[in-house]
Structures are given as C-alpha cells and as structure tokens.
C-alpha cells in the first residue's frame, strides 16, 4: 500500500519555562513517537480523552504546530523540512476543519471572501471563474449560492460548520484533518454533518484524519482507529476490529464507558479509576498502569512497545489475541423505533413527490 | 399516592423588552417524586436550562420574566416565595450542579472554604465541625486524600475532581432535590461514567431526588426513571424511560433517537432531522416542530397539539400520535 500520508516517530514536546530567566524546567510530552499511515480516500480516526495529544497530532501534521521530531511524508514529500513557501503550497493538498466554526471564521468576511482566498491563493480559480467555483463548493456542502453574501454570524451552528467544510474543500485537498468537527453541534445537526463528510468522501475521494473523543461517531465514520493515551498510540486497528475485539485495557474501558441510548443495555461501567496523569511527568513503564485494572509488576517498569496481533497494533504487555468478539448488532427492522422511522421516511417521500409534481 | 416533591405546572418564562418578548419556556408541566430521577432532554435552545434555572428562581429578571404557572416544591409555590426564603432553600433543601465546575466554583477560595460556607449558612455547625463535615463530604464523593484536598483551590484539581467538589457542595445540606444541569458534558467519557455512578450511589444512600438536564440520550437511558423531551420551549413527549426508548412516539423523539450514532449498532447512514430549530421569537401558530416534520399537515401548522396520554404515564404532544396508525 502506498500511503497518502506517512507519519513516523512524530513527537512534540512543549518546553515549560519558569523564573525570571525563563529557564526550561521540564517538557509537556504532548505527543511522543507517533507513527501511522493514511491511505487515499480512507478515514483514520484518532480518539482519546482530553490531553492525550490528539489535537496536537492533527495540527502538527499541517505544521500549524512545529513538530519536535519525526517525519511526515505527504505523497512522498517530506513536510518537516519544507520551506515556509513550499509548505504553503503543500497546504493546497492538506486542509483542516476545526471544532468551533465560529472561532475559526473571520467575522468580518462574507462567506464569498472566506472561500475566495484559498481559491485565488492556490490558483484553483481565476477572477473570471471565481463566481462559479464558489457556487460549486457551496453546493457540494449543501449551501446555496445566496449564502455567499452572508457573514458567519448569520448562520446556525450546523451551517457554519458547512462553511468551515466548504473552505477546507475549496482547494480540493487530498487530505482533511477534522479536529472534533461535530462535538459542538446538537445531535440532529451532528448527524447531518457526519453524513455530509461521508458523502464528500465518496464523491471526491478525500481522506480524513478524524480527531474525536466520541467513540460512537468514530465507529460510524472511521476506516481505521488509533487510540491515544498520554501522547502515545496505545492501539491501532481497522474500525470493525477495534470495536469487536479491543485488545488494550484502555480501549476496552473507553468503549465500556460510552453511554448507550438503550435502557435495556444496562449501565456503562466505570472500569477505570481516577484521572489521567500529567503529561509533564508521565508515569514510568506503561503510562496507563496507575489506572489499569489488570496491571502487573512488569507494567510499572517497562514501557510496552506497539506490536502486531492480527490486524491490530497494540502497546500492552498482556494483550493476547481476542477469543470472543462483540459483533455489532444490525439495526433491527422490527423495533418500534425502526417502524416509526419508516413511517416518517415514507411521509417525507410522499411530500417530495407532491412538491415535484 | 403521595404528592410529588416538585411539580412544575404550566410554567412560562419570557425574555425580552417591550414588544420584543418571546417565551423561552412555554407551558411546561412535569413532576418529580421523592427519590426519583427525572431527565429533561433536548437540544440547544429547547428551554431545558431555563426551566432548571426557573426552579431555583435564578433566571435574571429583567430581561427574563416569570410569566405564568407555578413551581411547587413540597407544596409551596416557589414563584411566590420571598427572596429570603428562596435563599434558604438554595443550597439547603435544593442543591444544584452546573456543567462547568471551573466557573461555578469561586477561584479565590479553597474547596473546603466553599463547602464550609454553605454548611454554616444553612446550619449552626461550629467552624471545626463544619470543616470535618467538609472533609467527610469530599470523602463521600471519593475525592482522593480529602483531608489534604480540602485546602486546595479549584484550579489545582482536574475537571473530574472539580465536578466531585461541586457535587459535595450541592449535597452539603442533605438536599431533597438535586438539580444537575449537564453535569458530565464537559468531562471525558471515563470520568463521566465515574460521576454518573457516584450520583446514583449517593441517591441510593441519601434518597435525594434528581432532576437531570442533558442533551445526551445515552446518559438519560442509563440514569433516569422518567424522561421529558423538550423542543422549542415546550414538552413534546413524556414517559417512563423504558417506555420512551421502547415506544418513542413524537416524530422529534424518533428523529433524535435515530440521529444518535450507536457504539453497539451498525448503520450505514445516520437518520437526520431536516432543517433546524426555529428561533424563539418566530411566532408559530401550530406545532413548533411542524416545519421539520414529515407528517405535518394543515392542522399541525395551525393548532398547537395538546400533551395527551396515549398510555398510562406516556404523554405525547402530536396530532398524529400514536404514530403507527399513520402508516396505513
């Protein structure tokens, strides 16, 4: 497999300075030795809790944060050594969508101006074709051309995220880093945006690095999943595999802790105690051992390396090939919920026929 | 049957000045029994937080206004109580937990001082005894090494620990009712599971009733006995938890449940609810969900549907309920 994006040993340590001489007294080890690959047109999800380094990883990929060490190759081009000018050109291929579309759109620019900048800067459009290009990108994202004259504050949260996606998509990148793109949205709007991202991927073949803390969304959208804990990847596997047979105790507890909207499913288990330790002084050995329900002596002293078990890479001394698999239930067509959805869908279809006729 | 601990009756809360007045909460009724957990679920702007603030009488007036209805807590109407009596209830028999513990704890006092203050306002404990009780409370919410943490400032704690302190503070005076407004929304999922488990344990031990405000159907399914679904300031459906999830009736409830991606169910594509919530100042004659509802007809657009029972304890505000009948 020739990967679109190949990341090796990516590391970002932020220095912590104290005192009047601003001496470096330590490092926040935000991201340490992270390696993964993203193939064209697939979605790699990076999941983990706050402070695990997933957002730093996403930003370092575009060099919005300069990595301390490691290599990032996009279609074979090493990014970490590119000049700023060459890096800017490279960003035509790599874009980013942020969590808060209101904070990431300039409030004084209309949507047309927001979209025109990357189009002209990267020579995707000429002043003559600009109008058509803007309308085309808006259409892709489910917006109308009259939206182009509006300012960000005139949109609802979901529409603003559509504008954020349109901006990222304007230069037709091959890779988009999505940093918690649906976390700030209401459930019904979140579903619209998730569907839009999936449609765009099918239509344009764009690859996503999808950063999220929400495992249910990740299971839905990801091809592969990397789980991060305290700056390192602790498990990486194809999405179906990860959710059917999670091998790392941390992955297992993340999945167990996710609440299920089904009273019959029983209560989520709080299987880990306490909080994640500080990234300023990660514990020796396996960083997860203070919270791990199955840790043994070896875990306290020796850091487990990522190793392959079947299609999974896992960093745990105790991980063994799974014996049982929790297969996802197909959506049961005979629940009242499914029946009612069918009623609503039928009514919607009738209504659309009515307006078309 | 005993009277409920809290009953909200036809509550209406308005915001605005002069002619630009709109209702954020429009005719909401529900009741919470002693020791029970009631969930209010809905998306941004549905009025769930205003409802919870109104129960504590914390809506700022103006621009807010209690425009009608009653909130009966143990028989007395909170909307008619003098402010001094209300102050005695808040933090006393009614505790409250907010979403963001960093902004609701005072950053310049230690966690212990804040609990001690609440204890001394509501009881005649000595300083010594109040401090001991504060440590006991921090231990109760399973804050590690409480005797040391009692002197920590809020910024020295993690988000989950701060929320534990908030819960200790809310429980300080053995409240009959705990109002929790998105108590775990800002927390990581493993911490969320710990906090929800803690709240459930404490409820079993102290018998406090909980009013849980959330947007998360998963949290509702795991913690609540009964659920109220709100949309654009009104209650659209109300049922015991098992009935709501087993037999959702309102098109909005159905849409909401189908839109949630499930960690345990495979689906190709998420169902969506078209459009978005109408702004509260938009005057709508009929059902507020009509503009997004595939079943909407002329009656829906012109007459607001009343909340009516379709089964014991299961009430729906929809002209088309029960929905299955519409399939034919």
XYZ file of C-alpha atoms in Angstrom:
685
model
C 0.000 0.000 0.000
C 1.478 3.348 -0.939
C 0.136 5.689 1.674
C -1.089 9.201 1.024
C 0.271 10.328 4.365
C 3.037 8.536 6.215
C 3.892 9.665 9.737
C 6.873 8.239 11.599
C 8.047 8.972 15.109
C 6.115 12.237 15.330
C 6.979 13.966 18.592
C 6.008 17.300 20.095
C 7.309 18.324 23.495
C 6.393 21.799 24.696
C 9.033 23.354 26.928
C 7.831 24.626 30.314
C 9.682 27.768 31.416
C 9.880 29.155 34.921
C 11.544 32.017 36.755
C 12.905 35.343 35.514
C 15.483 33.652 33.302
C 12.702 31.636 31.675
C 14.772 28.527 32.173
C 13.315 25.347 30.805
C 12.279 23.298 33.805
C 10.550 20.464 32.001
C 8.620 19.414 28.938
C 4.967 18.693 28.393
C 5.210 15.497 26.413
C 2.141 16.189 24.283
C 2.948 13.725 21.504
C 5.657 11.081 21.633
C 6.790 8.763 18.861
C 3.505 8.563 16.979
C 3.521 6.651 13.677
C 0.672 5.911 11.329
C -0.285 5.954 7.675
C -3.377 7.215 5.908
C -4.337 5.801 2.516
C -6.107 7.885 -0.126
C -9.834 8.102 0.432
C -9.915 6.476 3.878
C -10.701 7.818 7.320
C -8.248 7.360 10.138
C -9.806 8.319 13.447
C -7.634 9.418 16.347
C -9.506 9.009 19.617
C -8.649 9.688 23.204
C -9.579 11.876 26.117
C -8.621 15.490 26.741
C -4.890 15.980 26.924
C -3.985 12.778 25.132
C -2.318 14.695 22.297
C -4.800 14.013 19.519
C -5.305 17.667 18.569
C -1.579 18.411 18.787
C -1.012 15.487 16.425
C -3.579 16.871 13.979
C -2.050 20.315 13.996
C 1.494 19.004 13.733
C 0.506 17.152 10.540
C -0.048 20.529 8.857
C 2.849 22.089 10.728
C 0.472 24.526 12.391
C 2.483 23.376 15.388
C 6.121 22.602 14.540
C 6.920 19.001 15.465
C 9.942 18.473 17.734
C 10.976 15.337 15.885
C 9.751 12.771 13.424
C 8.850 12.613 9.801
C 5.650 13.475 7.959
C 5.515 12.470 4.310
C 2.648 13.555 2.095
C 2.674 11.640 -1.208
C 6.368 11.023 -0.633
C 7.274 14.670 0.097
C 8.881 15.203 3.487
C 6.982 18.077 5.110
C 9.090 18.753 8.194
C 11.973 20.195 6.194
C 9.970 22.203 3.638
C 10.480 25.954 3.400
C 7.516 28.053 4.561
C 6.691 28.929 0.954
C 6.709 25.303 -0.177
C 4.711 24.318 2.905
C 2.045 26.868 1.951
C 1.780 25.279 -1.471
C 1.514 21.898 0.155
C -1.498 23.064 2.156
C -3.492 23.022 -1.041
C -3.440 19.250 -0.564
C -3.975 19.304 3.183
C -6.666 21.253 4.983
C -8.201 21.364 8.428
C -11.691 21.749 9.913
C -11.942 22.963 13.483
C -14.385 22.188 16.272
C -15.712 25.686 16.629
C -16.591 27.086 13.213
C -17.447 30.430 14.764
C -13.984 30.861 16.215
C -12.282 29.789 13.005
C -14.151 32.016 10.538
C -13.290 35.711 10.295
C -16.446 37.536 11.426
C -15.727 40.460 9.084
C -15.538 38.374 5.941
C -18.512 37.173 3.956
C -18.577 33.515 3.005
C -17.596 34.530 -0.545
C -14.453 36.229 0.778
C -13.660 33.288 3.056
C -13.868 30.892 0.109
C -12.238 33.172 -2.475
C -8.980 33.480 -0.545
C -7.826 29.868 -0.835
C -9.244 29.577 -4.370
C -7.217 32.521 -5.680
C -4.161 31.921 -3.489
C -3.692 28.400 -4.773
C -4.677 29.290 -8.327
C -7.662 26.966 -8.291
C -9.834 29.757 -9.663
C -9.128 32.871 -11.705
C -11.106 36.058 -11.082
C -13.195 35.075 -14.103
C -14.130 31.633 -12.817
C -14.323 32.600 -9.141
C -18.090 33.093 -9.030
C -18.767 29.644 -10.443
C -16.166 27.963 -8.236
C -17.612 29.489 -5.041
C -21.109 28.389 -6.016
C -19.824 24.894 -6.797
C -18.110 24.473 -3.419
C -21.163 25.811 -1.572
C -23.378 23.392 -3.469
C -21.148 20.464 -2.503
C -21.627 21.353 1.140
C -25.386 21.704 0.941
C -25.457 25.508 0.913
C -26.969 27.788 -1.716
C -25.170 30.462 -3.698
C -27.088 33.234 -1.891
C -25.287 32.160 1.292
C -22.088 33.546 -0.236
C -23.032 37.124 0.619
C -23.656 36.379 4.304
C -21.425 36.781 7.333
C -20.618 33.922 9.737
C -22.913 35.252 12.494
C -25.915 34.921 10.182
C -25.608 31.133 10.156
C -26.695 28.461 12.621
C -24.015 26.220 14.133
C -24.559 23.459 11.607
C -24.479 25.829 8.644
C -21.305 27.448 9.961
C -19.672 24.045 10.103
C -20.754 23.576 6.472
C -18.952 26.830 5.655
C -15.892 25.516 7.518
C -16.026 22.353 5.433
C -16.524 24.365 2.223
C -13.432 26.425 2.979
C -11.361 23.307 3.622
C -12.715 21.730 0.460
C -12.243 24.769 -1.789
C -8.777 23.778 -2.999
C -9.850 20.135 -3.464
C -7.339 18.747 -0.961
C -6.487 15.061 -0.791
C -6.465 15.096 2.997
C -8.548 16.965 5.553
C -7.746 16.931 9.245
C -11.086 17.134 11.079
C -10.492 18.256 14.660
C -13.662 17.408 16.644
C -15.821 18.687 13.762
C -19.162 17.674 15.284
C -18.520 17.920 19.028
C -20.073 21.362 19.422
C -23.201 20.501 17.439
C -26.606 19.265 18.520
C -27.394 15.625 17.818
C -29.715 16.189 14.858
C -27.256 18.630 13.250
C -24.310 16.367 14.063
C -25.935 13.618 12.005
C -26.301 15.981 9.027
C -22.609 16.936 9.164
C -21.413 13.331 9.600
C -23.461 12.325 6.554
C -22.083 15.282 4.584
C -18.489 14.291 5.389
C -19.205 10.726 4.264
C -20.901 11.878 1.042
C -17.976 14.167 0.202
C -15.531 11.335 0.761
C -17.456 9.038 -1.577
C -17.804 11.756 -4.184
C -14.310 13.276 -4.100
C -12.146 10.539 -2.604
C -10.744 12.832 0.066
C -9.031 11.185 3.053
C -9.786 12.271 6.611
C -7.808 12.275 9.798
C -10.801 12.428 12.113
C -9.954 13.559 15.636
C -12.671 12.887 18.177
C -13.429 11.871 21.718
C -16.775 10.367 20.727
C -16.403 6.654 20.074
C -19.901 6.238 18.678
C -19.259 8.830 15.955
C -15.858 7.285 15.286
C -17.274 3.794 14.914
C -19.684 5.229 12.389
C -17.236 7.172 10.231
C -13.791 5.581 10.569
C -11.995 3.051 8.385
C -9.259 2.654 10.965
C -8.898 3.896 14.523
C -5.844 4.900 16.548
C -6.368 5.247 20.306
C -4.047 7.694 22.049
C -3.241 7.891 25.736
C -0.881 10.472 27.210
C 0.796 11.308 23.919
C 1.263 7.820 22.533
C -0.762 5.495 20.355
C -1.741 2.540 22.540
C -3.819 0.668 19.974
C -4.461 0.927 16.268
C -6.742 -1.319 14.245
C -9.357 -1.403 11.487
C -12.504 0.127 12.992
C -14.573 -3.059 12.876
C -11.760 -4.987 14.549
C -11.174 -2.378 17.253
C -14.793 -2.311 18.346
C -15.323 -6.080 18.023
C -12.157 -7.081 19.851
C -10.422 -4.215 21.663
C -7.092 -5.514 22.969
C -5.775 -2.657 25.127
C -7.377 -2.301 28.580
C -7.713 1.440 27.979
C -9.612 0.908 24.720
C -11.845 -1.592 26.491
C -12.656 0.861 29.269
C -13.326 3.680 26.775
C -15.814 1.505 24.923
C -17.409 0.281 28.158
C -17.794 3.829 29.476
C -19.660 5.156 26.430
C -23.317 5.517 27.402
C -25.754 3.594 25.227
C -29.147 5.118 24.445
C -30.893 1.887 25.339
C -32.199 1.279 28.867
C -32.075 -2.481 28.262
C -28.313 -2.360 27.601
C -27.575 -1.742 31.266
C -25.393 0.883 32.796
C -21.978 1.791 31.435
C -19.209 0.596 33.695
C -16.734 2.975 35.207
C -13.922 0.474 34.809
C -11.031 2.868 35.313
C -10.415 4.822 38.468
C -9.048 8.314 38.800
C -7.820 10.798 36.220
C -5.187 10.641 33.506
C -1.752 11.589 34.895
C 0.012 14.783 33.859
C 1.813 14.846 30.528
C 4.523 16.836 32.302
C 5.664 13.731 34.163
C 4.173 10.596 32.619
C 4.470 7.558 34.883
C 7.330 5.141 34.167
C 6.582 1.912 32.357
C 3.188 1.823 30.720
C 1.591 5.274 31.116
C -1.775 3.634 31.765
C -0.635 1.355 34.614
C -1.849 3.565 37.525
C -5.428 3.268 36.224
C -5.213 -0.152 34.621
C -7.395 -2.881 36.144
C -5.041 -5.661 35.068
C -1.574 -4.100 35.531
C 1.233 -6.355 36.768
C 4.727 -5.573 38.066
C 6.273 -5.506 34.596
C 3.851 -2.713 33.521
C 5.248 -0.418 36.209
C 8.823 -0.549 34.969
C 8.899 -1.497 31.304
C 7.115 0.517 28.639
C 5.304 -1.766 26.184
C 6.091 -1.192 22.507
C 3.416 -1.377 19.832
C 3.290 -4.924 18.475
C 1.098 -6.604 15.909
C -1.605 -9.058 16.906
C -3.593 -9.961 13.815
C -4.568 -6.691 12.078
C -4.173 -4.766 15.360
C -1.157 -2.909 16.721
C -1.279 -2.702 20.494
C 1.073 -1.436 23.214
C 0.309 -3.730 26.139
C 2.429 -6.470 27.703
C -0.644 -8.532 28.474
C -2.539 -8.238 25.196
C -3.462 -11.544 23.649
C -5.441 -12.419 20.537
C -9.108 -11.993 21.352
C -11.123 -15.152 21.900
C -14.564 -13.615 21.780
C -15.794 -10.791 19.611
C -18.607 -8.362 20.306
C -20.172 -8.129 16.890
C -22.332 -5.100 16.281
C -25.995 -5.832 16.117
C -27.532 -4.938 12.800
C -30.221 -2.328 13.191
C -33.292 -4.354 13.994
C -36.035 -3.557 11.476
C -38.779 -4.680 13.811
C -38.338 -2.261 16.697
C -40.971 0.430 17.195
C -38.226 2.998 16.508
C -37.371 1.450 13.136
C -41.050 1.117 12.200
C -41.698 4.731 13.061
C -38.662 5.893 11.111
C -40.075 4.043 8.124
C -43.391 5.873 8.559
C -41.583 9.207 8.672
C -39.419 8.344 5.661
C -42.484 7.315 3.676
C -44.250 10.553 4.575
C -41.189 12.541 3.547
C -41.011 10.725 0.223
C -44.713 11.397 -0.414
C -44.189 15.055 0.363
C -41.244 15.318 -2.033
C -43.287 13.674 -4.785
C -46.025 16.170 -4.067
C -43.722 19.161 -4.478
C -42.029 17.684 -7.554
C -45.322 17.084 -9.316
C -50.224 8.334 46.213
C -48.118 10.972 47.961
C -47.817 14.402 46.437
C -44.691 14.794 44.308
C -41.704 16.593 45.794
C -41.558 19.046 42.906
C -44.296 19.847 40.483
C -43.946 22.342 37.676
C -47.316 23.447 36.373
C -47.817 25.266 33.085
C -44.600 27.226 33.568
C -43.990 30.117 31.198
C -40.757 32.127 31.233
C -40.345 35.028 28.829
C -37.351 37.050 27.761
C -37.089 40.427 26.096
C -38.174 44.005 26.476
C -41.217 45.974 25.327
C -42.790 44.389 22.318
C -39.897 42.040 21.615
C -40.905 39.475 24.191
C -40.726 35.785 23.445
C -41.262 32.700 25.605
C -38.195 30.532 26.234
C -40.357 28.122 28.208
C -43.968 27.910 27.131
C -46.432 25.920 29.217
C -44.164 23.243 30.666
C -45.513 20.802 33.264
C -43.918 17.818 34.967
C -43.420 16.372 38.438
C -40.544 14.743 40.307
C -41.255 12.216 43.054
C -39.142 11.858 46.167
C -36.062 9.770 45.498
C -36.750 9.541 41.752
C -34.683 10.743 38.802
C -36.364 12.758 36.083
C -34.452 13.615 32.928
C -35.134 16.616 30.725
C -33.629 16.076 27.304
C -33.495 18.332 24.287
C -31.172 20.274 22.007
C -29.761 23.785 22.447
C -32.471 26.366 22.826
C -35.228 23.951 23.805
C -35.649 25.662 27.182
C -34.294 22.892 29.410
C -31.720 25.058 31.152
C -34.136 27.979 31.606
C -36.552 25.515 33.204
C -33.913 24.357 35.666
C -32.891 27.928 36.472
C -36.537 28.867 36.981
C -36.954 26.105 39.553
C -34.109 27.646 41.566
C -35.554 31.066 40.674
C -32.218 32.054 39.186
C -33.480 33.479 35.887
C -32.286 37.081 35.830
C -35.234 39.451 35.902
C -35.107 41.527 33.709
C -34.635 40.573 30.849
C -36.389 37.397 31.995
C -39.899 37.267 33.422
C -41.885 34.521 35.107
C -44.991 34.968 33.012
C -47.220 32.236 34.347
C -47.645 28.886 36.005
C -46.426 27.561 39.308
C -43.448 25.645 40.662
C -44.489 23.717 43.758
C -41.716 22.381 45.928
C -43.086 20.361 48.809
C -46.387 22.181 48.497
C -45.167 25.792 48.418
C -45.148 27.832 45.197
C -41.558 28.934 44.658
C -42.598 31.716 42.290
C -44.429 33.456 45.166
C -41.843 32.896 47.882
C -39.951 35.921 49.259
C -36.300 36.032 48.211
C -35.038 35.354 51.756
C -36.963 32.057 51.937
C -35.732 31.182 48.457
C -32.133 31.788 49.553
C -32.599 29.378 52.435
C -33.830 26.706 50.017
C -30.986 27.081 47.534
C -28.018 25.070 48.728
C -30.221 23.833 51.559
C -33.086 21.587 50.514
C -32.295 22.160 46.828
C -28.790 21.580 45.506
C -27.539 22.404 42.037
C -24.681 21.147 39.870
C -23.709 23.022 36.737
C -21.933 21.953 33.581
C -18.705 23.842 34.072
C -17.349 23.374 37.596
C -14.458 25.779 36.983
C -16.758 28.748 36.520
C -19.212 27.792 39.238
C -16.591 27.367 41.959
C -15.033 30.526 43.326
C -11.371 30.533 42.261
C -10.105 32.571 45.239
C -11.459 30.290 47.979
C -10.334 26.760 48.745
C -12.770 23.957 48.049
C -13.096 23.390 51.791
C -13.941 27.051 52.491
C -16.733 26.958 49.942
C -18.296 23.844 51.455
C -17.849 25.226 54.986
C -19.554 28.471 53.984
C -22.566 26.602 52.651
C -22.740 24.476 55.823
C -22.563 27.491 58.123
C -25.227 29.428 56.232
C -27.690 26.576 56.468
C -26.901 25.156 59.931
C -25.318 26.197 63.216
C -22.263 23.967 62.960
C -19.056 25.264 64.571
C -16.121 26.089 62.270
C -14.335 22.947 63.447
C -17.334 20.678 62.903
C -18.075 22.244 59.509
C -14.539 21.570 58.370
C -14.769 17.973 59.497
C -18.068 17.635 57.682
C -16.491 19.155 54.536
C -13.754 16.503 54.617
C -16.394 13.844 55.173
C -18.325 15.121 52.135
C -15.216 15.129 49.942
C -14.597 11.571 51.051
C -18.212 10.716 50.220
C -17.708 11.916 46.619
C -14.486 9.859 46.523
C -12.037 12.676 46.093
C -8.634 11.106 46.764
C -6.966 12.188 50.061
C -9.812 14.517 51.118
C -8.072 15.771 54.278
C -5.365 17.273 52.054
C -7.574 18.293 49.109
C -9.882 20.303 51.352
C -7.278 23.088 51.299
C -6.789 23.018 47.516
C -8.026 25.773 45.248
C -10.288 24.766 42.335
C -7.532 25.328 39.744
C -5.386 22.696 41.453
C -7.930 19.992 40.650
C -8.742 18.187 37.416
C -12.128 18.631 35.731
C -13.498 15.412 37.182
C -12.259 16.289 40.667
C -13.815 19.755 40.425
C -17.129 18.191 39.496
C -16.817 15.955 42.564
C -16.311 19.053 44.706
C -19.402 20.619 43.100
C -21.409 17.516 43.988
C -20.081 17.580 47.563
C -21.123 21.238 47.747
C -24.574 20.500 46.356
C -25.064 17.631 48.809
C -23.659 19.504 51.822
C -27.030 20.098 53.467
C -28.738 16.822 52.526
C -30.973 18.286 49.830
C -34.300 16.707 48.940
C -33.785 17.706 45.324
C -30.598 17.846 43.294
C -30.767 19.748 40.009
C -27.957 18.689 37.681
C -27.633 20.761 34.507
C -25.418 18.841 32.039
C -23.240 17.603 34.925
C -20.977 15.448 32.761
C -20.992 17.219 29.409
C -17.585 18.836 29.913
C -15.988 15.617 31.157
C -14.186 12.767 29.430
C -16.165 9.609 28.920
C -14.332 7.529 31.540
C -14.768 10.354 34.072
C -18.414 10.771 33.028
C -19.059 7.126 33.870
C -17.453 7.642 37.301
C -19.543 10.750 38.054
C -22.831 9.175 36.941
C -22.100 6.117 39.057
C -21.313 8.377 42.003
C -24.566 10.316 41.624
C -26.541 7.072 41.502
C -24.772 5.699 44.598
C -25.356 8.881 46.544
C -29.005 8.870 45.559
C -29.365 5.315 46.855
C -27.773 6.359 50.146
C -29.410 9.736 50.731
C -32.731 9.305 48.927
C -32.440 12.658 47.169
C -34.496 13.236 44.043
C -32.551 14.240 40.925
C -33.612 16.463 38.068
C -31.090 15.758 35.318
C -30.860 18.168 32.385
C -28.954 16.759 29.423
C -28.721 16.599 25.655
C -27.339 13.058 25.786
C -29.872 10.263 25.288
C -27.279 7.745 26.427
C -26.955 9.441 29.813
C -30.767 9.566 30.094
C -31.148 5.869 29.306
C -28.673 4.940 31.997
C -29.761 7.175 34.847
C -33.381 8.329 34.645
C -36.657 6.789 35.798
C -38.726 9.133 33.707
C -37.949 11.430 30.771
C -39.335 14.724 29.492
C -38.406 15.574 25.892
C -38.438 19.314 25.189
C -38.463 21.097 21.864
C -38.510 24.869 21.320
C -39.789 25.668 24.811
C -42.476 23.012 25.041
C -42.739 19.430 26.244
C -43.311 17.181 23.230
C -43.191 13.806 24.954
C -43.030 12.460 28.468
C -42.764 8.839 29.566
C -41.028 6.385 31.887
C -37.549 5.736 30.449
C -38.259 2.200 29.246
C -41.468 3.320 27.530
C -39.817 6.289 25.853
C -36.970 4.248 24.391
C -39.132 1.204 23.697
C -42.024 3.092 22.175
C -40.989 6.598 21.067
C -43.997 8.443 19.663
C -43.287 12.050 18.806
C -41.616 12.495 15.395
C -38.982 14.656 17.094
C -38.170 11.957 19.678
C -37.975 9.356 16.911
C -35.714 11.610 14.819
C -33.480 12.383 17.777
C -33.027 8.723 18.681
C -32.260 7.739 15.120
C -29.736 10.574 14.723
C -27.520 9.354 17.553
C -24.702 7.164 16.256
C -24.588 3.961 18.286
C -21.461 2.282 19.520
C -23.222 -1.096 19.574
C -25.297 -0.956 16.400
C -24.068 -0.889 12.814
C -25.775 1.572 10.470
C -24.782 2.761 7.006
C -26.108 6.216 7.331
C -27.418 8.286 10.192
C -31.001 9.431 10.036
C -31.303 13.194 10.225
C -33.965 15.698 11.128
C -34.142 18.194 8.308
C -33.692 21.882 8.976
C -33.037 23.411 12.369
C -34.857 24.631 15.461
C -36.982 27.742 14.792
C -35.719 30.827 16.644
C -37.793 31.501 19.781
C -39.040 34.883 18.515
C -40.632 33.307 15.482
C -44.369 33.243 16.173
C -45.793 29.865 15.257
C -49.496 29.190 15.433
C -49.364 25.414 15.464
C -46.914 22.702 16.457
C -43.408 24.143 16.779
C -41.933 21.048 15.120
C -44.213 21.278 12.071
C -41.621 22.950 9.808
C -39.287 19.945 10.200
C -41.861 17.183 10.484
C -42.646 14.911 7.531
C -46.099 14.177 8.954
C -47.111 17.817 9.291
C -50.445 18.803 7.758
C -52.627 21.896 7.930
C -53.899 21.142 11.417
C -50.301 20.829 12.702
C -49.423 24.203 11.229
C -52.438 25.976 12.719
C -53.312 24.372 16.050
C -50.787 23.575 18.766
C -51.213 19.907 19.732
C -52.019 19.328 23.419
C -49.948 16.936 25.514
C -52.240 13.935 25.843
C -51.869 10.451 27.257
C -51.582 7.544 24.809
C -50.755 5.043 27.552
C -50.599 5.311 31.340
C -47.815 7.825 32.178
C -46.920 8.223 28.478
C -47.946 11.596 27.075
C -47.288 12.992 23.602
C -47.960 16.381 22.031
C -48.643 15.310 18.462
C -51.841 15.259 16.433
C -50.625 12.100 14.697
C -49.847 10.053 17.801
C -49.954 7.131 18.104
C -47.781 7.231 15.019
C -48.225 3.635 13.813
C -51.805 4.394 12.872
C -50.499 6.847 10.283
C -48.657 4.106 8.416
C -51.712 2.831 6.601
